[in-house]
PDB file of C-alpha atoms in Angstrom:
ATOM      1  CA  UNK A   1       0.000   0.000   0.000  1.00 45.00           C
ATOM      2  CA  UNK A   2       1.375   3.420  -0.925  1.00 48.00           C
ATOM      3  CA  UNK A   3       1.185   6.384   1.404  1.00 48.00           C
ATOM      4  CA  UNK A   4      -1.593   7.889  -0.755  1.00 49.00           C
ATOM      5  CA  UNK A   5      -3.780   4.790  -0.514  1.00 59.00           C
ATOM      6  CA  UNK A   6      -4.276   5.200   3.242  1.00 61.00           C
ATOM      7  CA  UNK A   7      -5.852   8.674   3.058  1.00 61.00           C
ATOM      8  CA  UNK A   8      -7.824   7.735  -0.063  1.00 62.00           C
ATOM      9  CA  UNK A   9      -9.188   4.662   1.718  1.00 63.00           C
ATOM     10  CA  UNK A  10     -10.027   6.742   4.798  1.00 58.00           C
ATOM     11  CA  UNK A  11     -11.769   9.413   2.730  1.00 57.00           C
ATOM     12  CA  UNK A  12     -13.710   6.745   0.861  1.00 60.00           C
ATOM     13  CA  UNK A  13     -14.818   5.196   4.153  1.00 59.00           C
ATOM     14  CA  UNK A  14     -15.829   8.612   5.453  1.00 55.00           C
ATOM     15  CA  UNK A  15     -17.878   9.287   2.316  1.00 55.00           C
ATOM     16  CA  UNK A  16     -19.637   5.947   2.810  1.00 58.00           C
ATOM     17  CA  UNK A  17     -20.392   6.668   6.465  1.00 54.00           C
ATOM     18  CA  UNK A  18     -17.955   4.001   7.662  1.00 57.00           C
ATOM     19  CA  UNK A  19     -15.838   6.120   9.911  1.00 59.00           C
ATOM     20  CA  UNK A  20     -15.686   6.748  13.639  1.00 68.00           C
ATOM     21  CA  UNK A  21     -16.313  10.466  13.078  1.00 66.00           C
ATOM     22  CA  UNK A  22     -19.978   9.736  12.348  1.00 62.00           C
ATOM     23  CA  UNK A  23     -20.274   7.672  15.499  1.00 69.00           C
ATOM     24  CA  UNK A  24     -18.735  10.519  17.475  1.00 69.00           C
ATOM     25  CA  UNK A  25     -21.089  13.071  15.911  1.00 68.00           C
ATOM     26  CA  UNK A  26     -24.061  10.882  16.754  1.00 67.00           C
ATOM     27  CA  UNK A  27     -22.915  10.560  20.374  1.00 73.00           C
ATOM     28  CA  UNK A  28     -22.418  14.332  20.628  1.00 73.00           C
ATOM     29  CA  UNK A  29     -25.891  15.012  19.253  1.00 74.00           C
ATOM     30  CA  UNK A  30     -27.946  12.496  21.239  1.00 76.00           C
ATOM     31  CA  UNK A  31     -28.273  14.585  24.388  1.00 81.00           C
ATOM     32  CA  UNK A  32     -28.446  18.058  22.842  1.00 88.00           C
ATOM     33  CA  UNK A  33     -32.238  18.156  22.505  1.00 89.00           C
ATOM     34  CA  UNK A  34     -33.064  17.316  26.125  1.00 90.00           C
ATOM     35  CA  UNK A  35     -30.142  19.395  27.389  1.00 90.00           C
ATOM     36  CA  UNK A  36     -31.190  22.420  25.327  1.00 92.00           C
ATOM     37  CA  UNK A  37     -34.441  22.924  27.220  1.00 94.00           C
ATOM     38  CA  UNK A  38     -36.181  23.676  23.916  1.00 94.00           C
ATOM     39  CA  UNK A  39     -39.230  21.907  22.571  1.00 93.00           C
ATOM     40  CA  UNK A  40     -38.437  19.647  19.615  1.00 92.00           C
ATOM     41  CA  UNK A  41     -39.841  21.992  16.936  1.00 92.00           C
ATOM     42  CA  UNK A  42     -37.918  25.022  18.203  1.00 94.00           C
ATOM     43  CA  UNK A  43     -34.779  22.918  18.571  1.00 93.00           C
ATOM     44  CA  UNK A  44     -34.851  21.948  14.877  1.00 93.00           C
ATOM     45  CA  UNK A  45     -35.655  25.500  13.764  1.00 94.00           C
ATOM     46  CA  UNK A  46     -32.674  26.839  15.718  1.00 95.00           C
ATOM     47  CA  UNK A  47     -30.385  24.192  14.250  1.00 93.00           C
ATOM     48  CA  UNK A  48     -31.565  25.067  10.741  1.00 93.00           C
ATOM     49  CA  UNK A  49     -30.830  28.745  11.390  1.00 95.00           C
ATOM     50  CA  UNK A  50     -27.335  27.814  12.572  1.00 94.00           C
ATOM     51  CA  UNK A  51     -26.701  25.727   9.457  1.00 93.00           C
ATOM     52  CA  UNK A  52     -27.705  28.643   7.250  1.00 92.00           C
ATOM     53  CA  UNK A  53     -25.668  31.151   9.247  1.00 93.00           C
ATOM     54  CA  UNK A  54     -22.509  29.084   8.993  1.00 92.00           C
ATOM     55  CA  UNK A  55     -22.997  28.277   5.277  1.00 89.00           C
ATOM     56  CA  UNK A  56     -23.099  24.556   5.995  1.00 88.00           C
ATOM     57  CA  UNK A  57     -22.372  21.872   3.449  1.00 84.00           C
ATOM     58  CA  UNK A  58     -25.347  20.146   1.787  1.00 81.00           C
ATOM     59  CA  UNK A  59     -24.585  16.933   3.684  1.00 80.00           C
ATOM     60  CA  UNK A  60     -25.070  18.798   6.966  1.00 84.00           C
ATOM     61  CA  UNK A  61     -28.513  19.927   5.856  1.00 84.00           C
ATOM     62  CA  UNK A  62     -29.394  16.377   4.906  1.00 81.00           C
ATOM     63  CA  UNK A  63     -28.228  14.944   8.214  1.00 80.00           C
ATOM     64  CA  UNK A  64     -30.137  17.505  10.253  1.00 85.00           C
ATOM     65  CA  UNK A  65     -33.242  18.015   8.141  1.00 83.00           C
ATOM     66  CA  UNK A  66     -34.009  14.339   7.705  1.00 79.00           C
ATOM     67  CA  UNK A  67     -34.380  14.134  11.486  1.00 83.00           C
ATOM     68  CA  UNK A  68     -36.216  17.473  11.602  1.00 87.00           C
ATOM     69  CA  UNK A  69     -38.649  16.327   8.913  1.00 84.00           C
ATOM     70  CA  UNK A  70     -39.379  13.171  10.876  1.00 83.00           C
ATOM     71  CA  UNK A  71     -40.129  15.446  13.846  1.00 87.00           C
ATOM     72  CA  UNK A  72     -42.629  17.420  11.754  1.00 89.00           C
ATOM     73  CA  UNK A  73     -40.574  20.310  10.385  1.00 89.00           C
ATOM     74  CA  UNK A  74     -42.013  21.376   7.025  1.00 89.00           C
ATOM     75  CA  UNK A  75     -40.744  23.261   4.007  1.00 86.00           C
ATOM     76  CA  UNK A  76     -42.900  26.178   5.194  1.00 91.00           C
ATOM     77  CA  UNK A  77     -41.080  26.139   8.530  1.00 93.00           C
ATOM     78  CA  UNK A  78     -37.739  26.180   6.713  1.00 89.00           C
ATOM     79  CA  UNK A  79     -38.938  29.086   4.563  1.00 89.00           C
ATOM     80  CA  UNK A  80     -39.944  31.024   7.679  1.00 94.00           C
ATOM     81  CA  UNK A  81     -36.471  30.526   9.159  1.00 94.00           C
ATOM     82  CA  UNK A  82     -34.884  31.782   5.928  1.00 91.00           C
ATOM     83  CA  UNK A  83     -37.065  34.900   5.959  1.00 92.00           C
ATOM     84  CA  UNK A  84     -36.383  35.558   9.641  1.00 94.00           C
ATOM     85  CA  UNK A  85     -32.596  35.386   9.401  1.00 94.00           C
ATOM     86  CA  UNK A  86     -32.074  36.888   5.925  1.00 93.00           C
ATOM     87  CA  UNK A  87     -31.441  40.422   7.236  1.00 93.00           C
ATOM     88  CA  UNK A  88     -28.748  39.071   9.550  1.00 91.00           C
ATOM     89  CA  UNK A  89     -26.910  36.510   7.400  1.00 91.00           C
ATOM     90  CA  UNK A  90     -27.516  38.084   3.987  1.00 91.00           C
ATOM     91  CA  UNK A  91     -29.561  37.265   0.956  1.00 86.00           C
ATOM     92  CA  UNK A  92     -26.843  35.344  -0.891  1.00 85.00           C
ATOM     93  CA  UNK A  93     -26.396  32.912   1.986  1.00 87.00           C
ATOM     94  CA  UNK A  94     -30.161  32.422   2.375  1.00 88.00           C
ATOM     95  CA  UNK A  95     -30.696  31.798  -1.346  1.00 85.00           C
ATOM     96  CA  UNK A  96     -27.865  29.265  -1.348  1.00 84.00           C
ATOM     97  CA  UNK A  97     -29.259  27.601   1.763  1.00 86.00           C
ATOM     98  CA  UNK A  98     -32.778  27.454   0.347  1.00 83.00           C
ATOM     99  CA  UNK A  99     -31.611  25.115  -2.405  1.00 82.00           C
ATOM    100  CA  UNK A 100     -29.827  22.885   0.082  1.00 83.00           C
ATOM    101  CA  UNK A 101     -32.887  22.847   2.357  1.00 82.00           C
ATOM    102  CA  UNK A 102     -35.215  21.830  -0.470  1.00 79.00           C
ATOM    103  CA  UNK A 103     -32.854  19.106  -1.687  1.00 79.00           C
ATOM    104  CA  UNK A 104     -32.408  17.753   1.846  1.00 78.00           C
ATOM    105  CA  UNK A 105     -36.137  17.726   2.582  1.00 76.00           C
ATOM    106  CA  UNK A 106     -36.858  16.072  -0.766  1.00 76.00           C
ATOM    107  CA  UNK A 107     -34.184  13.448  -0.226  1.00 70.00           C
ATOM    108  CA  UNK A 108     -35.466  12.779   3.300  1.00 62.00           C
ATOM    109  CA  UNK A 109     -38.927  12.234   1.828  1.00 70.00           C
ATOM    110  CA  UNK A 110     -37.600   9.764  -0.726  1.00 68.00           C
ATOM    111  CA  UNK A 111     -35.715   7.848   1.980  1.00 60.00           C
ATOM    112  CA  UNK A 112     -38.856   7.701   4.117  1.00 65.00           C
ATOM    113  CA  UNK A 113     -40.890   6.384   1.190  1.00 68.00           C
ATOM    114  CA  UNK A 114     -38.285   3.709   0.451  1.00 66.00           C
ATOM    115  CA  UNK A 115     -38.178   2.643   4.103  1.00 70.00           C
ATOM    116  CA  UNK A 116     -41.962   2.248   4.258  1.00 75.00           C
ATOM    117  CA  UNK A 117     -42.223   0.432   0.910  1.00 70.00           C
TER     118      UNK A 117
END
């Protein structure tokens, strides 16, 4: 094995979700809802606002919004968050995030349909 094969293998495993980083992220996230003191809906709205504010990667939207959608967060809720934070984070960031939000919610819906089929 060459020196380059190790990182390539590790990156491939990470892309496939086969890496300890995902396990660590899951462990870090498990207790945040009860520890936040927020109701579940508000919790997911706040997390969405944070994702938009930090210009998160599409995969981050997918990971968070699939759970939020299962908890009842709708596209209308996501739109309301975008409108509320646009004056603070800027229109370019909100427009970019809106596409990621819609793709993540749509993908979460497809996954849910496949799981129930």
